[in-house]
Amino acid sequence: MIIIGEKINGAIPGVKMAIEERDKEFIRDLAVKQAEAGADYIDVCAGTDPAIEADALRWLIEIVQEAVTVPLCIDSPNPRVIEQVFSLAKRPGIVNSVSAERDKYDIIYPLIQGTEWQVIVLTCDNNGIPADVKDRVGIAKRLVEAAGQFDIAPDRLHIDPLVIALSTDNQSLLKFIEAAREIKKIYPSIKITSGLSNISFGMPLRRVVNQSFLTLAMYAGMDSAIMDPCNQEMMAALLATEALLGRDKFCRKFSNAYRKGNIRAKKQ
Ligand code: THG
């Protein structure tokens, strides 16, 4: 599993305040902790105020790169902002994200053409997330074909089929799985990604629901997750699932993470 650490996000109140106060230590600490916990990429999202977003993102990117060598996942709904900060990145990472809104991929695809950058592709358009699996697969196809025009191969794409809250659609996970399988059937080398917390919106015991989602989604072929790597129970579930799926020889990764104190369960 590819782990994209989600903790540096201006939507989280503590991070929002740290950005406003330009509290370097707070951000550095989040970068270091996520790297130590096993993040493969560090998501940086400044929040949505367009007036300050680019400046804040520049500041975040500099701090993260000073603190760790883990590559970035640059997270903004505004492709013009991504364009402005892109050249600051010292090593290829992931752009988060494009969707079927043409003005987005028209900017992002040329930006990463001829590089090793990857990109997250949301299967939504101006009308939002389609309820229907067929429509989501259709959007994915359109965006993969468009990427091909810029020599961006499917193995550089993470398709995010955008999970709807289970409390609004009781078929939500089943649709996610069906979309993932359909898309992988067409493009076997493509990656499927997802955030882990949308599924449980409006439910109690969200962590349990998120964890169960992770396990089932991994079994269905999810390759990467935008998640909190410092959540030791979630990481335990992730590594246990990897081992159970035969991807952890002699359960070495699981044992090492336990020894390092990176994973735990509430009660043994
Ligand atoms: N898909 C894509 N990008 C995304 C999302 C997605 N970016 C934003 C979001 N969804 C993922 N990021 C977050 C960031 C923080 C939290 C949830 C999603 C959050 N964090 C809690 C905190 O830090 O306080 C802790 C959560 C925990 O312990 O598990 O709530 O879906 N492409």
mmCIF file of C-alpha atoms and ligand atoms in Angstrom:
data_model
loop_
_atom_site.group_PDB
_atom_site.id
_atom_site.type_symbol
_atom_site.label_atom_id
_atom_site.label_comp_id
_atom_site.label_asym_id
_atom_site.label_seq_id
_atom_site.Cartn_x
_atom_site.Cartn_y
_atom_site.Cartn_z
ATOM 1 C CA MET A 1 0.000 0.000 0.000
ATOM 2 C CA ILE A 2 1.080 3.476 -0.818
ATOM 3 C CA ILE A 3 0.395 5.752 2.140
ATOM 4 C CA ILE A 4 -0.330 9.424 1.559
ATOM 5 C CA GLY A 5 -0.162 11.247 4.915
ATOM 6 C CA GLU A 6 -3.116 13.619 5.276
ATOM 7 C CA LYS A 7 -2.253 15.594 8.403
ATOM 8 C CA ILE A 8 -0.951 18.816 6.849
ATOM 9 C CA ASN A 9 -4.322 20.135 5.751
ATOM 10 C CA GLY A 10 -5.677 23.633 6.378
ATOM 11 C CA ALA A 11 -9.123 22.128 6.908
ATOM 12 C CA ILE A 12 -7.871 20.786 10.267
ATOM 13 C CA PRO A 13 -8.289 23.608 12.847
ATOM 14 C CA GLY A 14 -4.829 23.239 14.449
ATOM 15 C CA VAL A 15 -3.138 23.293 11.053
ATOM 16 C CA LYS A 16 -5.214 26.279 9.925
ATOM 17 C CA MET A 17 -3.991 28.187 12.970
ATOM 18 C CA ALA A 18 -0.382 27.119 12.400
ATOM 19 C CA ILE A 19 -0.619 28.410 8.820
ATOM 20 C CA GLU A 20 -2.085 31.732 9.966
ATOM 21 C CA GLU A 21 0.600 32.154 12.598
ATOM 22 C CA ARG A 22 3.323 30.738 10.349
ATOM 23 C CA ASP A 23 4.211 28.261 13.105
ATOM 24 C CA LYS A 24 7.051 26.361 11.432
ATOM 25 C CA GLU A 25 7.630 23.922 14.283
ATOM 26 C CA PHE A 26 4.047 22.685 14.245
ATOM 27 C CA ILE A 27 4.187 21.846 10.538
ATOM 28 C CA ARG A 28 7.694 20.387 10.724
ATOM 29 C CA ASP A 29 6.580 18.110 13.535
ATOM 30 C CA LEU A 30 3.621 16.825 11.479
ATOM 31 C CA ALA A 31 5.944 16.093 8.554
ATOM 32 C CA VAL A 32 8.511 14.243 10.668
ATOM 33 C CA LYS A 33 5.890 12.234 12.575
ATOM 34 C CA GLN A 34 4.149 11.127 9.383
ATOM 35 C CA ALA A 35 7.451 10.171 7.742
ATOM 36 C CA GLU A 36 8.464 8.145 10.796
ATOM 37 C CA ALA A 37 5.058 6.464 10.860
ATOM 38 C CA GLY A 38 5.577 5.229 7.279
ATOM 39 C CA ALA A 39 4.086 7.851 4.944
ATOM 40 C CA ASP A 40 5.259 7.389 1.339
ATOM 41 C CA TYR A 41 4.000 10.859 0.365
ATOM 42 C CA ILE A 42 3.059 13.884 2.438
ATOM 43 C CA ASP A 43 -0.128 15.642 1.368
ATOM 44 C CA VAL A 44 0.038 19.424 1.665
ATOM 45 C CA CYS A 45 -3.218 21.351 1.500
ATOM 46 C CA ALA A 46 -3.375 24.999 2.515
ATOM 47 C CA GLY A 47 -7.130 25.316 2.777
ATOM 48 C CA THR A 48 -9.555 27.013 0.485
ATOM 49 C CA ASP A 49 -9.116 30.767 0.856
ATOM 50 C CA PRO A 50 -7.939 31.593 -2.681
ATOM 51 C CA ALA A 51 -6.422 34.918 -1.616
ATOM 52 C CA ILE A 52 -3.786 33.258 0.558
ATOM 53 C CA GLU A 53 -3.652 29.698 -0.774
ATOM 54 C CA ALA A 54 -0.602 29.900 -3.039
ATOM 55 C CA ASP A 55 1.522 31.726 -0.449
ATOM 56 C CA ALA A 56 0.510 29.338 2.301
ATOM 57 C CA LEU A 57 1.182 26.306 0.127
ATOM 58 C CA ARG A 58 4.634 27.626 -0.810
ATOM 59 C CA TRP A 59 5.405 28.040 2.866
ATOM 60 C CA LEU A 60 4.166 24.510 3.696
ATOM 61 C CA ILE A 61 6.154 22.939 0.854
ATOM 62 C CA GLU A 62 9.380 24.591 1.983
ATOM 63 C CA ILE A 63 9.002 23.417 5.557
ATOM 64 C CA VAL A 64 8.120 19.835 4.641
ATOM 65 C CA GLN A 65 11.089 19.578 2.285
ATOM 66 C CA GLU A 66 13.445 20.956 4.934
ATOM 67 C CA ALA A 67 12.171 18.407 7.421
ATOM 68 C CA VAL A 68 11.913 15.154 5.416
ATOM 69 C CA THR A 69 12.866 13.569 2.091
ATOM 70 C CA VAL A 70 9.431 11.988 1.599
ATOM 71 C CA PRO A 71 7.931 13.371 -1.636
ATOM 72 C CA LEU A 72 4.923 15.677 -1.658
ATOM 73 C CA CYS A 73 1.328 15.199 -2.655
ATOM 74 C CA ILE A 74 0.256 18.722 -3.655
ATOM 75 C CA ASP A 75 -3.414 19.061 -2.773
ATOM 76 C CA SER A 76 -5.474 21.931 -4.175
ATOM 77 C CA PRO A 77 -8.781 22.217 -6.001
ATOM 78 C CA ASN A 78 -7.236 25.090 -7.963
ATOM 79 C CA PRO A 79 -4.924 23.995 -10.822
ATOM 80 C CA ARG A 80 -3.543 27.538 -11.121
ATOM 81 C CA VAL A 81 -2.297 27.284 -7.542
ATOM 82 C CA ILE A 82 -0.652 23.922 -8.239
ATOM 83 C CA GLU A 83 0.971 25.460 -11.310
ATOM 84 C CA GLN A 84 2.393 28.287 -9.192
ATOM 85 C CA VAL A 85 4.012 26.075 -6.555
ATOM 86 C CA PHE A 86 4.967 23.081 -8.719
ATOM 87 C CA SER A 87 8.558 24.157 -9.441
ATOM 88 C CA LEU A 88 9.354 24.327 -5.719
ATOM 89 C CA ALA A 89 9.135 20.556 -5.387
ATOM 90 C CA LYS A 90 12.592 18.974 -5.170
ATOM 91 C CA ARG A 91 11.494 15.504 -6.219
ATOM 92 C CA PRO A 92 8.603 14.051 -8.198
ATOM 93 C CA GLY A 93 5.464 13.454 -6.168
ATOM 94 C CA ILE A 94 1.719 13.377 -6.736
ATOM 95 C CA VAL A 95 -0.622 16.144 -7.895
ATOM 96 C CA ASN A 96 -3.936 15.971 -6.019
ATOM 97 C CA SER A 97 -5.995 16.239 -8.205
ATOM 98 C CA VAL A 98 -7.698 16.534 -11.593
ATOM 99 C CA SER A 99 -11.298 15.762 -12.434
ATOM 100 C CA ALA A 100 -13.402 15.834 -15.571
ATOM 101 C CA GLU A 101 -13.538 19.601 -15.317
ATOM 102 C CA ARG A 102 -11.543 20.289 -18.431
ATOM 103 C CA ASP A 103 -9.894 23.480 -17.204
ATOM 104 C CA LYS A 104 -8.177 21.344 -14.534
ATOM 105 C CA TYR A 105 -6.535 18.649 -16.597
ATOM 106 C CA ASP A 106 -5.763 21.113 -19.394
ATOM 107 C CA ILE A 107 -3.389 22.761 -16.931
ATOM 108 C CA ILE A 108 -2.149 19.773 -14.897
ATOM 109 C CA TYR A 109 -1.432 17.218 -17.629
ATOM 110 C CA PRO A 110 0.967 19.487 -19.592
ATOM 111 C CA LEU A 111 2.594 20.459 -16.278
ATOM 112 C CA ILE A 112 3.592 16.849 -15.481
ATOM 113 C CA GLN A 113 4.242 15.748 -19.065
ATOM 114 C CA GLY A 114 7.774 14.375 -19.420
ATOM 115 C CA THR A 115 8.263 14.147 -15.623
ATOM 116 C CA GLU A 116 7.888 11.276 -13.167
ATOM 117 C CA TRP A 117 5.010 12.985 -11.388
ATOM 118 C CA GLN A 118 1.853 11.029 -10.692
ATOM 119 C CA VAL A 119 -1.642 12.472 -10.449
ATOM 120 C CA ILE A 120 -4.849 11.646 -8.614
ATOM 121 C CA VAL A 121 -7.859 11.571 -10.913
ATOM 122 C CA LEU A 122 -11.261 12.151 -9.324
ATOM 123 C CA THR A 123 -14.183 10.503 -11.080
ATOM 124 C CA CYS A 124 -16.414 13.537 -10.821
ATOM 125 C CA ASP A 125 -17.289 16.450 -13.050
ATOM 126 C CA ASN A 126 -19.081 19.790 -12.744
ATOM 127 C CA ASN A 127 -22.220 17.911 -11.699
ATOM 128 C CA GLY A 128 -20.501 16.263 -8.718
ATOM 129 C CA ILE A 129 -20.030 12.552 -7.986
ATOM 130 C CA PRO A 130 -22.149 10.347 -10.268
ATOM 131 C CA ALA A 131 -24.299 7.898 -8.289
ATOM 132 C CA ASP A 132 -23.898 5.368 -11.079
ATOM 133 C CA VAL A 133 -20.823 3.132 -11.420
ATOM 134 C CA LYS A 134 -21.016 3.256 -15.219
ATOM 135 C CA ASP A 135 -20.759 7.031 -15.209
ATOM 136 C CA ARG A 136 -17.761 6.977 -12.876
ATOM 137 C CA VAL A 137 -15.987 4.433 -15.075
ATOM 138 C CA GLY A 138 -16.855 6.591 -18.106
ATOM 139 C CA ILE A 139 -15.258 9.651 -16.524
ATOM 140 C CA ALA A 140 -12.174 7.626 -15.557
ATOM 141 C CA LYS A 141 -11.830 6.385 -19.143
ATOM 142 C CA ARG A 142 -12.123 9.888 -20.540
ATOM 143 C CA LEU A 143 -9.449 11.180 -18.165
ATOM 144 C CA VAL A 144 -7.050 8.267 -18.760
ATOM 145 C CA GLU A 145 -7.355 8.728 -22.529
ATOM 146 C CA ALA A 146 -6.742 12.482 -22.129
ATOM 147 C CA ALA A 147 -3.640 11.725 -20.024
ATOM 148 C CA GLY A 148 -2.376 9.469 -22.816
ATOM 149 C CA GLN A 149 -2.309 12.459 -25.148
ATOM 150 C CA PHE A 150 0.397 13.888 -22.889
ATOM 151 C CA ASP A 151 2.290 10.566 -22.678
ATOM 152 C CA ILE A 152 1.108 10.076 -19.111
ATOM 153 C CA ALA A 153 0.739 6.293 -18.793
ATOM 154 C CA PRO A 154 -1.945 4.680 -16.598
ATOM 155 C CA ASP A 155 0.687 3.583 -14.048
ATOM 156 C CA ARG A 156 1.153 7.252 -13.119
ATOM 157 C CA LEU A 157 -2.548 7.711 -12.397
ATOM 158 C CA HIS A 158 -4.330 7.119 -9.101
ATOM 159 C CA ILE A 159 -8.055 6.927 -9.757
ATOM 160 C CA ASP A 160 -10.108 8.180 -6.805
ATOM 161 C CA PRO A 161 -13.648 6.853 -7.295
ATOM 162 C CA LEU A 162 -14.825 9.214 -4.507
ATOM 163 C CA VAL A 163 -16.643 7.354 -1.809
ATOM 164 C CA ILE A 164 -20.088 8.657 -0.879
ATOM 165 C CA ALA A 165 -21.079 8.480 2.807
ATOM 166 C CA LEU A 166 -22.557 5.094 3.692
ATOM 167 C CA SER A 167 -25.267 6.919 5.639
ATOM 168 C CA THR A 168 -26.525 8.466 2.377
ATOM 169 C CA ASP A 169 -25.980 5.507 0.046
ATOM 170 C CA ASN A 170 -25.917 2.023 1.526
ATOM 171 C CA GLN A 171 -24.342 0.703 -1.701
ATOM 172 C CA SER A 172 -21.430 3.139 -1.365
ATOM 173 C CA LEU A 173 -18.616 0.632 -0.720
ATOM 174 C CA LEU A 174 -20.061 -1.859 -3.202
ATOM 175 C CA LYS A 175 -20.099 0.826 -5.885
ATOM 176 C CA PHE A 176 -16.538 1.838 -5.040
ATOM 177 C CA ILE A 177 -15.435 -1.767 -5.421
ATOM 178 C CA GLU A 178 -17.307 -2.263 -8.672
ATOM 179 C CA ALA A 179 -15.860 0.949 -10.123
ATOM 180 C CA ALA A 180 -12.340 -0.046 -9.001
ATOM 181 C CA ARG A 181 -12.644 -3.512 -10.593
ATOM 182 C CA GLU A 182 -14.076 -2.178 -13.861
ATOM 183 C CA ILE A 183 -11.350 0.454 -14.179
ATOM 184 C CA LYS A 184 -8.580 -2.064 -13.416
ATOM 185 C CA LYS A 185 -9.998 -4.468 -15.957
ATOM 186 C CA ILE A 186 -9.487 -1.826 -18.649
ATOM 187 C CA TYR A 187 -6.175 -0.453 -17.306
ATOM 188 C CA PRO A 188 -4.422 -3.172 -15.271
ATOM 189 C CA SER A 189 -1.458 -0.973 -14.282
ATOM 190 C CA ILE A 190 -3.579 1.898 -12.962
ATOM 191 C CA LYS A 191 -3.754 2.681 -9.227
ATOM 192 C CA ILE A 192 -6.923 3.064 -7.199
ATOM 193 C CA THR A 193 -6.864 5.487 -4.280
ATOM 194 C CA SER A 194 -9.245 6.874 -1.670
ATOM 195 C CA GLY A 195 -9.528 8.934 1.460
ATOM 196 C CA LEU A 196 -10.652 6.775 4.391
ATOM 197 C CA SER A 197 -13.001 9.062 6.267
ATOM 198 C CA ASN A 198 -15.729 9.970 3.746
ATOM 199 C CA ILE A 199 -17.372 6.563 4.123
ATOM 200 C CA SER A 200 -18.333 7.058 7.779
ATOM 201 C CA PHE A 201 -19.703 10.607 7.603
ATOM 202 C CA GLY A 202 -22.771 10.950 9.842
ATOM 203 C CA MET A 203 -22.153 7.644 11.683
ATOM 204 C CA PRO A 204 -21.018 6.855 15.221
ATOM 205 C CA LEU A 205 -17.791 4.884 15.806
ATOM 206 C CA ARG A 206 -16.336 6.358 12.640
ATOM 207 C CA ARG A 207 -12.901 4.847 13.200
ATOM 208 C CA VAL A 208 -14.280 1.308 13.147
ATOM 209 C CA VAL A 209 -16.191 1.999 9.948
ATOM 210 C CA ASN A 210 -13.112 3.616 8.349
ATOM 211 C CA GLN A 211 -10.954 0.639 9.316
ATOM 212 C CA SER A 212 -13.416 -1.877 7.909
ATOM 213 C CA PHE A 213 -13.592 0.183 4.729
ATOM 214 C CA LEU A 214 -9.794 0.101 4.456
ATOM 215 C CA THR A 215 -9.652 -3.678 4.813
ATOM 216 C CA LEU A 216 -12.396 -4.372 2.278
ATOM 217 C CA ALA A 217 -11.098 -1.773 -0.189
ATOM 218 C CA MET A 218 -7.590 -3.268 0.000
ATOM 219 C CA TYR A 219 -8.996 -6.710 -0.739
ATOM 220 C CA ALA A 220 -10.813 -5.199 -3.718
ATOM 221 C CA GLY A 221 -7.560 -3.771 -5.102
ATOM 222 C CA MET A 222 -7.063 -0.322 -3.595
ATOM 223 C CA ASP A 223 -3.400 0.642 -4.075
ATOM 224 C CA SER A 224 -3.047 3.879 -2.148
ATOM 225 C CA ALA A 225 -4.849 5.701 0.651
ATOM 226 C CA ILE A 226 -4.968 9.285 1.864
ATOM 227 C CA MET A 227 -4.895 8.691 5.591
ATOM 228 C CA ASP A 228 -3.398 9.497 8.978
ATOM 229 C CA PRO A 229 -0.305 7.275 9.284
ATOM 230 C CA CYS A 230 0.022 8.300 12.934
ATOM 231 C CA ASN A 231 -3.283 6.573 13.678
ATOM 232 C CA GLN A 232 -1.678 3.435 15.070
ATOM 233 C CA GLU A 233 -4.814 1.322 15.052
ATOM 234 C CA MET A 234 -5.502 2.185 11.412
ATOM 235 C CA MET A 235 -1.891 1.387 10.548
ATOM 236 C CA ALA A 236 -2.166 -1.914 12.424
ATOM 237 C CA ALA A 237 -5.254 -2.805 10.380
ATOM 238 C CA LEU A 238 -3.445 -1.809 7.180
ATOM 239 C CA LEU A 239 -0.337 -3.870 7.883
ATOM 240 C CA ALA A 240 -2.366 -6.831 9.138
ATOM 241 C CA THR A 241 -4.386 -6.743 5.905
ATOM 242 C CA GLU A 242 -1.209 -6.571 3.804
ATOM 243 C CA ALA A 243 0.127 -9.619 5.635
ATOM 244 C CA LEU A 244 -3.174 -11.474 5.229
ATOM 245 C CA LEU A 245 -3.139 -10.717 1.499
ATOM 246 C CA GLY A 246 0.293 -12.347 1.181
ATOM 247 C CA ARG A 247 2.201 -9.118 0.662
ATOM 248 C CA ASP A 248 4.371 -9.256 3.780
ATOM 249 C CA LYS A 249 6.838 -12.127 3.745
ATOM 250 C CA PHE A 250 7.314 -13.680 7.196
ATOM 251 C CA CYS A 251 5.081 -10.813 8.453
ATOM 252 C CA ARG A 252 8.293 -8.823 8.653
ATOM 253 C CA LYS A 253 6.808 -5.383 8.000
ATOM 254 C CA PHE A 254 4.105 -6.068 10.585
ATOM 255 C CA SER A 255 6.623 -7.188 13.223
ATOM 256 C CA ASN A 256 9.010 -4.321 12.535
ATOM 257 C CA ALA A 257 6.223 -1.744 12.796
ATOM 258 C CA TYR A 258 5.198 -3.315 16.106
ATOM 259 C CA ARG A 259 8.753 -3.257 17.407
ATOM 260 C CA LYS A 260 9.153 0.390 16.386
ATOM 261 C CA GLY A 261 5.967 1.220 18.275
ATOM 262 C CA ASN A 262 4.210 2.389 15.100
ATOM 263 C CA ILE A 263 1.195 0.089 15.455
ATOM 264 C CA ARG A 264 -0.970 -0.935 18.355
ATOM 265 C CA ALA A 265 -4.390 -2.272 19.292
ATOM 266 C CA LYS A 266 -6.593 -0.803 22.017
ATOM 267 C CA LYS A 267 -6.606 -3.927 24.207
ATOM 268 C CA GLN A 268 -4.615 -7.094 23.671
HETATM 269 N N1 THG B 1 -9.483 12.334 -2.004
HETATM 270 C C1 THG B 1 -8.451 13.090 -2.456
HETATM 271 N N2 THG B 1 -7.900 14.082 -1.719
HETATM 272 C C2 THG B 1 -8.411 14.378 -0.499
HETATM 273 C C3 THG B 1 -9.480 13.622 0.009
HETATM 274 C C4 THG B 1 -10.025 12.574 -0.781
HETATM 275 N N3 THG B 1 -7.885 15.386 0.230
HETATM 276 C C5 THG B 1 -8.528 15.855 1.417
HETATM 277 C C6 THG B 1 -9.222 14.710 2.165
HETATM 278 N N4 THG B 1 -9.992 13.909 1.270
HETATM 279 C C7 THG B 1 -8.199 13.848 2.831
HETATM 280 N N5 THG B 1 -7.576 14.566 3.895
HETATM 281 C C8 THG B 1 -8.024 14.552 5.214
HETATM 282 C C9 THG B 1 -7.296 15.253 6.144
HETATM 283 C C10 THG B 1 -7.631 15.188 7.493
HETATM 284 C C11 THG B 1 -8.701 14.421 7.906
HETATM 285 C C12 THG B 1 -9.464 13.753 6.982
HETATM 286 C C13 THG B 1 -9.118 13.811 5.604
HETATM 287 C C14 THG B 1 -9.002 14.284 9.365
HETATM 288 N N6 THG B 1 -7.952 14.104 10.203
HETATM 289 C C15 THG B 1 -8.028 13.950 11.652
HETATM 290 C C16 THG B 1 -7.055 14.930 12.285
HETATM 291 O O1 THG B 1 -5.914 15.020 11.800
HETATM 292 O O2 THG B 1 -7.432 15.543 13.265
HETATM 293 C C17 THG B 1 -7.564 12.571 12.159
HETATM 294 C C18 THG B 1 -8.140 11.402 11.443
HETATM 295 C C19 THG B 1 -7.666 10.061 12.041
HETATM 296 O O3 THG B 1 -7.119 9.996 13.146
HETATM 297 O O4 THG B 1 -7.808 9.026 11.342
HETATM 298 O O5 THG B 1 -10.119 14.250 9.793
HETATM 299 O O6 THG B 1 -10.974 11.866 -0.387
HETATM 300 N N7 THG B 1 -7.944 12.807 -3.673
#
